[in-house]
Amino acid sequence: MQFGIFTVGDVTTDPTDGRTPSEHERIKSMVAIAHKAEEVGLDVFATGEHHNPPFVPSSPTTMLGHIAARTERLILSTSTTLITTNDPVKIAEDFAMLQHLADGRVDLMMGRGNTGPVYPWFGQDIRQGIPLAIENYALLHELWRKDVVDWEGRFRTPLQSFTSTPRPLDGVPPFVWHGSIRSPEIAEQAAYYGDGFFANNIFWPKEHYMKLIGLYRQRYAHYGHGTPEQAIVGLGGQAFMRKNSQDAVREFRPYFDNAPVYGHGPSLEEFTEQTPLTVGSPQEVIDKTLTFRESFGDYQRQLFLMDHAGLPLKTVLEQLDILGEEVVPVLRREFAKDRPAGVPDAPTHESLLARSREDAEAADAG
Amino acid sequence: MEPLKIVAVSAGLSQPSSTRMLADRLAEAARRHVQETEQDTEGGRPVEVEVLELRGLASEIANNMVTGFPGTALSRALDAVAAADGLVAVTPVFSASYSGLFKSFFDVIEPAALKGKPVLIAATGGTARHSLALEHAMRPLFSYLRAIVVPTAVFAASEDWGGGEAGTDGLADRIGRAAGELGDLLLRRPYTAPVAEELVPFEEQLAAVRAG
């Protein structure tokens, strides 16, 4: 099982001292956070993609390419890549390039974005969100798998005899996750292609995500990719930890109360009871995360949101130390217990390459 | 026999509240109407009445606005409304319309929850001059939500709790008429289970995009 972090890349004022980092500071912080993730033994770093303030990560492959050059093992991913407003041709090219530079340590997560105005900035219309996600991904999927593509669709100029370069590393496209907060259409799309499905699992009670993941698992089997238990599921989560529970609550409360997403609403206590957010000791985070398996079944990837709501870099790095040293080793051990033999690990470049070689040999033999 | 469920939503704020009182009387009158009508035919259909006071849900409604999901008590209330066979909706008139709390509750409800549901609308106010708020604010709200709103809307001004205005039907008559309309609709409306979300298979989604 893979553990990692995902970041939104927001520039938020620290509510405790009123300090706002510059964009430059925030971008450099994201890189420092990625380094820390590798240092403390996490597997994945994923960045969001946004095209409006107060967010900085508009150019994920630039950032991930930089991180790739300075890390050894970390898998670089996105949370999410906008399949609606990006040209699928450019996604195919950018991520294939990144894959070569990172020697295969790359996957990505498709998302639609949630801000209406972004669509027209890129010549699109939010009312076409789902059709855009469907058509653009169908093209991206083809561009990575066929050397020469002839294509015509609704949302982009036609392609004739087009080759997306560079070709994917070793002829193996990066693994794709599809992220969705509320759309069964996207769970269905992930299932159809046999891709991974990621539920951000942050904002709402688990019952909501259980429905989506249940649907994805069932349709994954329907399309013949394996049993429902073999579907590739990723989950988000968020935590703030200190040795003593009360210290964690005291320190995190002002960040929670003023957080751009859920601040000025329910109390920290209500929100932690109703959603996967855990504020407390490392043991409490371990206990809460282990319940995810009971709700969603054995899964492949757990990402935590750690750097948001104006938390200073120093605090985030301390959080990552605790996560990497005290939480994840226990989670690895506990999640491995009683994991059914048929449940796969998250696909990596190596495993996908091995599978494509097996398939080629089988085809030759047949 | 499965009982018919009438849910009354009251946005009254004071304690005791005339809005709550009106909700109780309307729901009870509708219940009695259904039972009396049914007695003639099948020997009495059980009717359950539940009254929801939005005051107790005020902070959860505000939180739902911020977080996008309902807390425990609000979630139960929203489910009760969605599962009701008929709804009685009563608000005090604030600034020429339904109260903000009343509107907020119907802002966080699933848009399809009231589709085809018989609804009796009612309001309270200090003076009968506010009574048209029922027609220019309440009725369009529930029409938008695709509910079936009964023709008689009941407004209770302060004086209605006494003798009422000379030359008009008294409050009790109006309650009886509106409750009768709601009750008749309840009896005519066959119970339908909530429809599960439909899944469109991926090939169909793809084909729809290609067809443009």
Coordinates of C-alpha atoms in Angstrom, one line a residue:
Chain A
M1 CA 0.0 0.0 0.0
Q2 CA 1.2 3.5 -0.8
F3 CA 1.2 6.5 1.6
G4 CA 1.7 10.1 0.6
I5 CA 0.5 13.6 0.7
F6 CA -1.5 15.8 -1.6
T7 CA -1.4 19.6 -1.6
V8 CA -3.9 22.2 -2.9
G9 CA -1.2 24.8 -3.1
D10 CA -3.2 27.6 -1.5
V11 CA -1.6 30.9 -0.3
T12 CA -3.5 31.4 3.0
T13 CA -2.8 33.9 5.8
D14 CA -1.7 32.3 9.0
P15 CA -4.6 33.2 11.3
T16 CA -2.4 33.2 14.4
D17 CA 0.0 35.9 13.3
G18 CA -1.6 37.4 10.2
R19 CA 1.4 36.6 8.0
T20 CA 0.8 35.7 4.4
P21 CA 3.5 33.9 2.4
S22 CA 4.5 35.2 -1.0
E23 CA 3.8 33.1 -4.0
H24 CA 7.6 32.5 -4.3
E25 CA 7.7 31.3 -0.6
R26 CA 4.7 29.0 -1.1
I27 CA 6.1 27.4 -4.3
K28 CA 9.4 26.8 -2.6
S29 CA 7.6 25.4 0.5
M30 CA 5.7 22.9 -1.7
V31 CA 9.1 21.7 -3.0
A32 CA 10.5 21.5 0.6
I33 CA 7.4 19.5 1.6
A34 CA 7.9 17.1 -1.3
H35 CA 11.6 16.6 -0.2
K36 CA 10.5 16.0 3.3
A37 CA 7.9 13.4 2.1
E38 CA 10.7 11.4 0.5
E39 CA 13.0 11.9 3.5
V40 CA 10.5 10.5 6.0
G41 CA 9.7 7.5 3.8
L42 CA 6.4 8.4 2.2
D43 CA 5.7 7.1 -1.3
V44 CA 3.7 9.8 -3.1
F45 CA 3.6 13.6 -3.5
A46 CA 0.7 15.0 -5.5
T47 CA 0.0 18.6 -6.3
G48 CA -3.2 20.3 -7.3
E49 CA -3.7 22.4 -10.4
H50 CA -5.3 25.8 -10.2
H51 CA -5.4 28.9 -12.4
N52 CA -6.6 31.5 -9.9
P53 CA -5.4 33.2 -6.8
P54 CA -4.9 32.3 -4.0
F55 CA -3.5 29.1 -5.5
V56 CA 0.0 28.8 -7.0
P57 CA 0.3 25.5 -8.8
S58 CA -0.8 26.4 -12.3
S59 CA 2.0 24.3 -13.9
P60 CA 2.3 21.0 -12.2
T61 CA 4.7 19.2 -14.6
T62 CA 7.2 22.1 -14.2
M63 CA 7.1 21.6 -10.4
L64 CA 7.1 17.9 -10.5
G65 CA 10.0 17.8 -13.0
H66 CA 12.0 19.9 -10.6
I67 CA 11.1 17.6 -7.7
A68 CA 11.9 14.6 -9.8
A69 CA 15.5 15.8 -10.3
R70 CA 16.0 16.2 -6.6
T71 CA 14.4 13.0 -5.3
E72 CA 15.1 9.3 -5.8
R73 CA 12.0 7.2 -4.9
L74 CA 9.1 9.5 -4.5
I75 CA 6.2 8.9 -7.0
L76 CA 5.1 12.2 -8.4
S77 CA 1.4 12.7 -9.0
T78 CA -1.4 15.3 -9.3
S79 CA -4.6 16.0 -7.4
T80 CA -5.9 16.8 -9.8
T81 CA -5.0 17.4 -13.5
L82 CA -7.8 19.3 -15.2
I83 CA -9.0 17.0 -18.0
T84 CA -11.8 19.5 -18.8
T85 CA -9.8 22.7 -19.6
N86 CA -6.4 21.4 -20.6
D87 CA -5.8 20.2 -24.1
P88 CA -5.5 16.4 -23.8
V89 CA -2.7 16.6 -26.4
K90 CA -0.7 18.8 -24.1
I91 CA -1.4 16.6 -21.1
A92 CA -0.2 13.6 -23.1
E93 CA 3.0 15.4 -24.0
D94 CA 3.8 17.0 -20.7
F95 CA 3.3 13.9 -18.6
A96 CA 5.2 11.6 -21.0
M97 CA 8.1 14.1 -20.8
L98 CA 7.9 14.1 -17.0
Q99 CA 7.8 10.3 -17.1
H100 CA 11.1 10.1 -19.0
L101 CA 12.7 12.7 -16.7
A102 CA 11.5 10.9 -13.6
D103 CA 12.4 7.4 -14.8
G104 CA 8.8 6.3 -14.6
R105 CA 8.0 7.7 -11.1
V106 CA 4.9 9.4 -12.4
D107 CA 1.2 8.9 -12.3
L108 CA -1.7 11.4 -12.4
M109 CA -5.2 12.0 -11.3
M110 CA -7.9 13.4 -13.6
G111 CA -10.3 15.9 -12.2
R112 CA -12.8 18.4 -13.6
G113 CA -12.0 21.4 -11.4
N114 CA -14.7 23.1 -9.4
T115 CA -14.4 26.7 -10.3
G116 CA -16.9 27.9 -12.9
P117 CA -14.8 30.8 -14.3
V118 CA -11.8 28.6 -15.1
Y119 CA -13.7 27.0 -18.0
P120 CA -14.2 30.2 -20.1
W121 CA -10.6 31.3 -19.4
F122 CA -9.6 28.2 -21.4
G123 CA -12.4 28.5 -23.9
Q124 CA -14.7 26.0 -22.4
D125 CA -18.1 25.9 -20.7
I126 CA -18.7 24.3 -17.2
R127 CA -22.0 23.0 -18.3
Q128 CA -20.0 20.7 -20.6
G129 CA -17.9 19.5 -17.6
I130 CA -18.8 15.8 -17.8
P131 CA -18.8 15.5 -21.7
L132 CA -15.4 17.3 -21.7
A133 CA -14.0 14.9 -19.1
I134 CA -15.3 12.0 -21.2
E135 CA -14.1 13.1 -24.6
N136 CA -10.8 14.6 -23.6
Y137 CA -9.8 11.5 -21.6
A138 CA -10.8 9.2 -24.4
L139 CA -8.3 11.1 -26.6
L140 CA -5.6 11.2 -24.0
H141 CA -5.9 7.4 -23.5
E142 CA -5.6 6.9 -27.3
L143 CA -2.6 9.3 -27.7
W144 CA -0.6 7.3 -25.1
R145 CA -1.4 4.0 -26.7
K146 CA -1.4 4.6 -30.4
D147 CA 1.7 6.0 -32.2
V148 CA -0.3 7.6 -34.9
V149 CA -3.7 9.0 -34.1
D150 CA -6.5 10.2 -36.4
W151 CA -9.2 11.8 -34.3
E152 CA -12.2 14.0 -34.5
G153 CA -14.4 15.2 -31.6
R154 CA -16.6 17.9 -30.3
F155 CA -14.3 20.0 -28.2
R156 CA -11.0 20.2 -30.1
T157 CA -9.6 20.6 -33.6
P158 CA -9.3 17.2 -35.4
L159 CA -6.0 15.4 -35.5
Q160 CA -4.7 13.6 -38.6
S161 CA -1.6 11.4 -38.5
F162 CA -0.7 12.9 -35.2
T163 CA 2.0 11.4 -33.0
S164 CA 2.3 12.7 -29.4
T165 CA 5.9 12.9 -28.4
P166 CA 7.8 11.8 -26.5
R167 CA 6.1 8.3 -26.5
P168 CA 5.5 7.1 -23.0
L169 CA 8.5 5.6 -21.2
D170 CA 9.0 1.9 -22.3
G171 CA 5.8 2.2 -24.2
V172 CA 3.9 2.2 -20.8
P173 CA 1.5 5.1 -20.2
P174 CA 1.5 6.6 -16.7
F175 CA -1.2 5.1 -14.5
V176 CA -4.3 7.2 -14.2
W177 CA -6.6 7.8 -11.3
H178 CA -9.9 9.6 -11.6
G179 CA -10.8 11.9 -8.7
S180 CA -14.4 12.8 -8.0
I181 CA -16.3 14.3 -5.1
R182 CA -19.8 13.7 -6.3
S183 CA -20.2 12.3 -9.8
P184 CA -21.1 8.7 -10.4
E185 CA -20.3 9.3 -14.1
I186 CA -16.6 9.6 -13.2
A187 CA -16.7 6.4 -11.1
E188 CA -18.2 4.7 -14.1
Q189 CA -15.5 6.2 -16.4
A190 CA -12.6 5.0 -14.1
A191 CA -14.3 1.5 -14.0
Y192 CA -14.6 1.4 -17.7
Y193 CA -10.9 1.9 -18.4
G194 CA -9.8 -0.1 -15.4
D195 CA -8.1 3.0 -14.0
G196 CA -7.9 4.0 -10.4
F197 CA -10.6 5.9 -8.5
F198 CA -9.7 8.4 -5.8
A199 CA -12.2 9.8 -3.3
N200 CA -10.8 12.9 -1.6
N201 CA -12.7 11.8 1.5
I202 CA -12.2 15.2 3.2
F203 CA -15.2 17.3 3.1
W204 CA -18.1 15.0 3.7
P205 CA -19.1 12.1 5.9
K206 CA -17.9 8.7 4.7
E207 CA -21.3 7.4 3.7
H208 CA -21.2 9.7 0.7
Y209 CA -17.8 8.3 -0.6
M210 CA -18.8 4.7 0.3
K211 CA -21.6 5.0 -2.3
L212 CA -19.2 6.2 -5.0
I213 CA -16.5 3.7 -4.3
G214 CA -19.0 0.9 -4.1
L215 CA -20.3 1.8 -7.5
Y216 CA -16.8 2.0 -8.9
R217 CA -15.8 -1.4 -7.5
Q218 CA -19.0 -3.0 -8.9
R219 CA -18.6 -1.5 -12.3
Y220 CA -14.8 -2.3 -12.4
A221 CA -15.8 -6.0 -12.1
H222 CA -18.6 -5.5 -14.7
Y223 CA -16.1 -4.3 -17.3
G224 CA -14.0 -7.4 -16.6
H225 CA -10.9 -5.9 -15.0
G226 CA -11.1 -8.2 -12.0
T227 CA -13.2 -8.6 -8.9
P228 CA -14.7 -5.6 -7.1
E229 CA -12.1 -6.2 -4.4
Q230 CA -9.3 -5.8 -7.0
A231 CA -10.3 -2.4 -8.1
I232 CA -7.7 0.3 -7.5
V233 CA -8.9 2.7 -4.8
G234 CA -7.2 5.8 -3.4
L235 CA -8.4 7.9 -0.4
G236 CA -7.7 11.2 1.0
G237 CA -7.6 12.2 4.6
Q238 CA -6.4 15.0 6.8
A239 CA -4.8 15.1 10.2
F240 CA -3.1 17.4 12.6
M241 CA -1.0 15.7 15.3
R242 CA 0.8 16.4 18.5
K243 CA 2.1 14.0 21.1
N244 CA -0.8 15.0 23.3
S245 CA -4.2 15.2 21.8
Q246 CA -5.1 18.4 23.7
D247 CA -2.0 20.2 22.3
A248 CA -3.0 19.2 18.8
V249 CA -6.5 20.6 19.2
R250 CA -5.3 23.8 20.8
E251 CA -2.8 24.5 18.1
F252 CA -4.9 23.5 15.1
R253 CA -8.2 25.2 16.2
P254 CA -7.5 28.7 14.9
Y255 CA -6.4 27.2 11.5
F256 CA -9.6 25.1 11.4
D257 CA -11.9 27.9 12.5
N258 CA -10.5 30.2 9.7
A259 CA -9.9 27.5 7.0
P260 CA -11.1 28.8 3.6
V261 CA -13.0 25.6 2.9
Y262 CA -14.9 24.8 6.1
G263 CA -14.1 27.6 8.5
H264 CA -16.7 29.7 10.2
G265 CA -19.1 26.8 10.2
P266 CA -19.2 23.7 12.4
S267 CA -16.9 23.4 15.4
L268 CA -13.7 21.4 15.2
E269 CA -15.3 18.8 17.4
E270 CA -18.4 18.5 15.2
F271 CA -16.3 18.3 12.0
T272 CA -13.9 15.7 13.3
E273 CA -16.9 13.6 14.4
Q274 CA -18.6 13.8 11.0
T275 CA -15.7 13.7 8.6
P276 CA -12.3 11.9 8.3
L277 CA -10.4 14.9 9.8
T278 CA -8.4 13.8 12.8
V279 CA -6.9 16.2 15.2
G280 CA -5.1 14.5 18.0
S281 CA -2.3 12.1 18.9
P282 CA -0.5 9.9 16.2
Q283 CA -2.4 6.9 17.7
E284 CA -5.7 8.6 17.1
V285 CA -4.8 9.2 13.4
I286 CA -3.7 5.6 13.1
D287 CA -7.0 4.4 14.6
K288 CA -9.1 6.7 12.4
T289 CA -7.2 5.8 9.2
L290 CA -7.6 2.1 9.9
T291 CA -11.4 2.5 9.9
F292 CA -11.2 3.6 6.3
R293 CA -10.5 0.0 5.4
E294 CA -13.6 -1.2 7.1
S295 CA -15.7 1.4 5.3
F296 CA -14.2 1.2 1.8
G297 CA -12.5 -2.2 1.7
D298 CA -8.7 -2.9 1.3
Y299 CA -7.3 -0.1 -0.8
Q300 CA -4.1 0.9 -2.6
R301 CA -3.2 4.5 -1.8
Q302 CA -3.7 6.8 1.1
L303 CA -2.9 10.5 0.7
F304 CA -3.0 13.1 3.5
L305 CA -3.6 16.8 3.2
M306 CA -1.1 18.4 5.5
D307 CA -0.2 21.9 4.3
H308 CA -3.2 24.1 4.1
A309 CA -5.2 26.7 6.0
G310 CA -2.1 28.9 6.5
L311 CA -0.1 26.4 8.5
P312 CA 3.5 27.6 8.5
L313 CA 6.1 25.5 6.7
K314 CA 7.9 24.6 9.9
T315 CA 4.8 23.1 11.4
V316 CA 4.0 21.2 8.2
L317 CA 7.5 19.7 8.2
E318 CA 7.0 18.7 11.8
Q319 CA 3.7 17.1 10.9
L320 CA 5.4 15.1 8.1
D321 CA 8.1 13.9 10.6
I322 CA 5.3 12.5 12.8
L323 CA 3.4 11.1 9.8
G324 CA 6.5 9.4 8.4
E325 CA 8.1 8.2 11.6
E326 CA 5.1 7.3 13.9
V327 CA 2.0 6.9 11.8
V328 CA 2.8 5.4 8.4
P329 CA 5.1 2.5 9.6
V330 CA 2.2 1.3 11.9
L331 CA -0.3 1.8 9.1
R332 CA 1.8 -0.3 6.7
R333 CA 2.0 -3.1 9.2
E334 CA -1.7 -3.0 10.1
F335 CA -3.0 -2.7 6.6
A336 CA -0.8 -5.6 5.5
K337 CA -2.5 -7.8 8.2
D338 CA -5.2 -10.0 6.8
R339 CA -5.0 -8.3 3.4
P340 CA -6.5 -10.9 1.0
A341 CA -4.0 -12.3 -1.5
G342 CA -5.9 -11.2 -4.5
V343 CA -5.9 -7.5 -3.6
P344 CA -3.2 -5.8 -5.8
D345 CA -0.8 -3.0 -4.9
A346 CA -1.2 0.3 -6.6
P347 CA 0.2 0.0 -10.2
T348 CA 3.7 1.5 -10.6
H349 CA 5.8 2.0 -13.8
E350 CA 7.7 -1.3 -12.9
S351 CA 4.5 -3.3 -12.4
L352 CA 2.9 -2.0 -15.5
L353 CA 6.0 -2.6 -17.5
A354 CA 6.2 -6.2 -16.2
R355 CA 2.5 -6.7 -17.1
S356 CA 2.9 -5.3 -20.6
R357 CA 5.9 -7.7 -21.2
E358 CA 3.8 -10.6 -20.0
D359 CA 1.0 -9.6 -22.3
A360 CA 3.5 -9.3 -25.2
E361 CA 4.9 -12.7 -24.5
A362 CA 1.5 -14.3 -24.2
A363 CA 0.6 -12.7 -27.5
D364 CA 3.7 -14.1 -29.1
A365 CA 3.2 -17.5 -27.7
G366 CA -0.5 -17.5 -28.8
Chain B
M1 CA -51.5 -0.9 6.3
E2 CA -48.5 1.4 5.9
P3 CA -49.4 4.7 7.6
L4 CA -49.5 7.9 5.6
K5 CA -46.9 10.4 6.8
I6 CA -47.6 14.1 7.2
V7 CA -44.6 16.2 8.1
A8 CA -45.1 19.8 9.2
V9 CA -42.2 22.2 9.0
S10 CA -42.4 25.2 11.3
A11 CA -40.0 28.1 11.1
G12 CA -41.5 29.8 14.2
L13 CA -38.9 31.3 16.5
S14 CA -40.6 32.2 19.7
Q15 CA -41.8 29.9 22.5
P16 CA -44.7 29.4 22.3
S17 CA -44.9 30.1 18.7
S18 CA -48.1 31.0 16.7
T19 CA -46.3 29.5 13.6
R20 CA -45.9 26.2 15.4
M21 CA -49.5 26.4 16.6
L22 CA -50.7 26.9 13.0
A23 CA -48.5 24.0 11.8
D24 CA -50.0 21.7 14.5
R25 CA -53.6 22.7 13.7
L26 CA -53.1 22.2 9.9
A27 CA -51.4 18.9 10.3
E28 CA -53.9 17.6 12.7
A29 CA -56.8 18.8 10.5
A30 CA -55.3 17.0 7.5
R31 CA -54.8 13.8 9.6
R32 CA -58.4 13.9 10.8
H33 CA -59.7 14.5 7.3
V34 CA -57.8 11.5 5.9
Q35 CA -59.0 9.2 8.7
E36 CA -62.6 10.3 8.4
T37 CA -62.6 10.0 4.7
E38 CA -61.0 6.5 4.8
Q39 CA -63.3 5.3 7.5
D40 CA -66.2 5.4 5.0
T41 CA -64.3 3.2 2.6
E42 CA -61.7 1.0 4.0
G43 CA -62.1 1.4 7.7
G44 CA -59.4 3.9 8.5
R45 CA -55.9 4.4 7.3
P46 CA -53.4 5.2 9.9
V47 CA -51.8 8.6 9.6
E48 CA -48.6 9.7 11.3
V49 CA -47.8 13.4 11.9
E50 CA -44.3 14.7 12.6
V51 CA -43.6 18.4 13.3
L52 CA -40.2 19.7 12.7
E53 CA -39.1 23.0 14.3
L54 CA -36.4 24.7 12.3
R55 CA -35.3 26.7 15.3
G56 CA -33.6 23.7 16.8
L57 CA -31.8 23.1 13.5
A58 CA -30.7 26.7 12.9
S59 CA -26.9 26.2 13.4
E60 CA -26.9 22.9 11.5
I61 CA -28.6 24.6 8.6
A62 CA -25.9 27.4 8.6
N63 CA -23.2 24.8 8.9
N64 CA -24.6 22.9 6.0
M65 CA -24.3 26.1 3.9
V66 CA -20.6 26.3 4.8
T67 CA -19.6 22.6 4.6
G68 CA -22.0 21.3 2.0
F69 CA -23.3 18.4 4.1
P70 CA -26.0 18.2 6.9
G71 CA -25.2 17.3 10.5
T72 CA -27.0 14.5 12.2
A73 CA -30.2 16.1 13.3
L74 CA -30.6 18.1 10.1
S75 CA -30.0 15.0 8.1
R76 CA -32.8 13.2 10.0
A77 CA -35.1 16.2 9.3
L78 CA -34.3 16.3 5.6
D79 CA -34.9 12.6 5.3
A80 CA -38.3 12.9 7.1
V81 CA -39.4 15.6 4.6
A82 CA -38.2 13.6 1.7
A83 CA -40.1 10.5 2.9
A84 CA -43.3 12.4 3.8
D85 CA -46.4 11.7 1.8
G86 CA -47.5 15.3 2.4
L87 CA -45.9 18.4 3.7
V88 CA -47.3 21.3 5.7
A89 CA -44.9 24.3 5.5
V90 CA -45.4 27.2 7.8
T91 CA -43.3 30.4 8.1
P92 CA -43.6 33.7 9.9
V93 CA -43.5 36.6 7.4
F94 CA -40.3 38.6 7.8
S95 CA -39.6 41.6 5.6
A96 CA -42.4 40.8 3.1
S97 CA -41.4 37.2 2.6
Y98 CA -40.6 33.8 4.2
S99 CA -38.0 34.0 7.0
G100 CA -34.4 33.4 6.1
L101 CA -34.3 30.3 8.2
F102 CA -37.3 28.8 6.4
K103 CA -35.7 29.5 3.0
S104 CA -32.3 28.2 4.1
F105 CA -33.9 24.9 5.1
F106 CA -35.4 24.5 1.6
D107 CA -32.0 25.7 0.1
V108 CA -30.2 22.7 1.6
I109 CA -32.8 20.1 0.8
E110 CA -32.1 17.9 -2.3
P111 CA -33.8 19.6 -5.2
A112 CA -35.8 16.5 -6.2
A113 CA -37.0 15.7 -2.6
L114 CA -40.3 17.6 -3.0
K115 CA -41.0 16.5 -6.6
G116 CA -44.7 15.7 -6.9
K117 CA -45.3 16.0 -3.2
P118 CA -48.5 17.6 -2.0
V119 CA -47.7 20.7 0.1
L120 CA -49.9 23.0 2.1
I121 CA -48.4 26.4 2.6
A122 CA -49.2 28.7 5.5
A123 CA -47.8 31.8 7.2
T124 CA -48.2 33.9 10.2
G125 CA -47.8 37.7 10.7
G126 CA -48.7 40.6 12.8
T127 CA -51.2 41.9 10.2
A128 CA -53.2 40.5 7.4
R129 CA -51.5 43.0 5.0
H130 CA -48.7 40.4 4.8
S131 CA -51.0 37.6 3.6
L132 CA -50.0 37.8 -0.1
A133 CA -46.5 36.7 0.8
L134 CA -48.0 33.3 0.5
E135 CA -48.8 33.9 -3.1
H136 CA -45.8 35.9 -4.3
A137 CA -43.1 34.1 -2.3
M138 CA -44.2 30.7 -0.9
R139 CA -46.1 29.4 -3.8
P140 CA -43.4 30.1 -6.4
L141 CA -40.8 28.5 -4.1
F142 CA -42.6 25.2 -4.0
S143 CA -43.6 25.4 -7.6
Y144 CA -39.9 25.7 -8.4
L145 CA -39.3 22.6 -6.3
R146 CA -42.0 20.9 -8.3
A147 CA -44.3 20.2 -5.4
I148 CA -48.0 20.2 -5.8
V149 CA -49.3 23.1 -3.8
V150 CA -52.9 23.0 -2.6
P151 CA -55.1 25.9 -3.7
T152 CA -55.9 27.2 -0.3
A153 CA -53.0 28.9 1.5
V154 CA -53.6 29.8 5.1
F155 CA -52.5 33.1 6.6
A156 CA -53.0 33.7 10.3
A157 CA -52.6 37.3 11.4
S158 CA -52.7 38.3 15.1
E159 CA -56.4 39.1 15.0
D160 CA -57.2 35.6 13.5
W161 CA -56.4 34.0 16.8
G162 CA -59.3 35.9 18.2
G163 CA -62.5 36.5 16.2
G164 CA -60.8 37.4 12.9
E165 CA -61.8 40.0 10.4
A166 CA -65.5 40.6 9.8
G167 CA -66.8 39.4 6.4
T168 CA -64.2 36.7 5.8
D169 CA -64.1 33.0 6.7
G170 CA -62.6 32.5 10.1
L171 CA -59.2 30.8 10.6
A172 CA -60.8 27.5 11.5
D173 CA -62.8 27.5 8.2
R174 CA -59.6 28.2 6.2
I175 CA -57.7 25.5 8.1
G176 CA -60.4 23.0 7.4
R177 CA -60.6 23.9 3.7
A178 CA -56.8 23.7 3.2
A179 CA -56.4 20.6 5.3
G180 CA -59.2 18.9 3.3
E181 CA -57.4 19.8 0.0
L182 CA -54.2 18.3 1.3
G183 CA -55.9 15.2 2.7
D184 CA -57.7 14.5 -0.6
L185 CA -54.4 14.8 -2.5
L186 CA -52.7 12.4 0.0
L187 CA -55.4 9.8 -0.6
R188 CA -55.3 10.1 -4.3
R189 CA -51.5 10.0 -4.5
P190 CA -50.2 6.5 -4.7
Y191 CA -47.1 5.9 -2.6
T192 CA -44.0 5.8 -4.7
A193 CA -40.6 4.7 -3.4
P194 CA -37.8 7.2 -3.9
V195 CA -36.1 6.4 -7.2
A196 CA -32.5 5.2 -7.0
E197 CA -29.9 7.2 -8.9
E198 CA -29.7 5.9 -12.4
L199 CA -26.4 4.8 -13.8
V200 CA -25.7 5.6 -17.4
P201 CA -23.3 3.0 -18.8
F202 CA -20.0 4.5 -20.1
E203 CA -20.5 3.5 -23.7
E204 CA -23.8 5.5 -23.7
Q205 CA -22.0 8.5 -22.2
L206 CA -19.3 8.3 -24.8
A207 CA -21.8 7.9 -27.6
A208 CA -23.8 10.9 -26.4
V209 CA -20.7 13.0 -26.5
R210 CA -19.8 11.8 -30.0
A211 CA -23.3 12.4 -31.2
G212 CA -22.9 16.0 -30.0

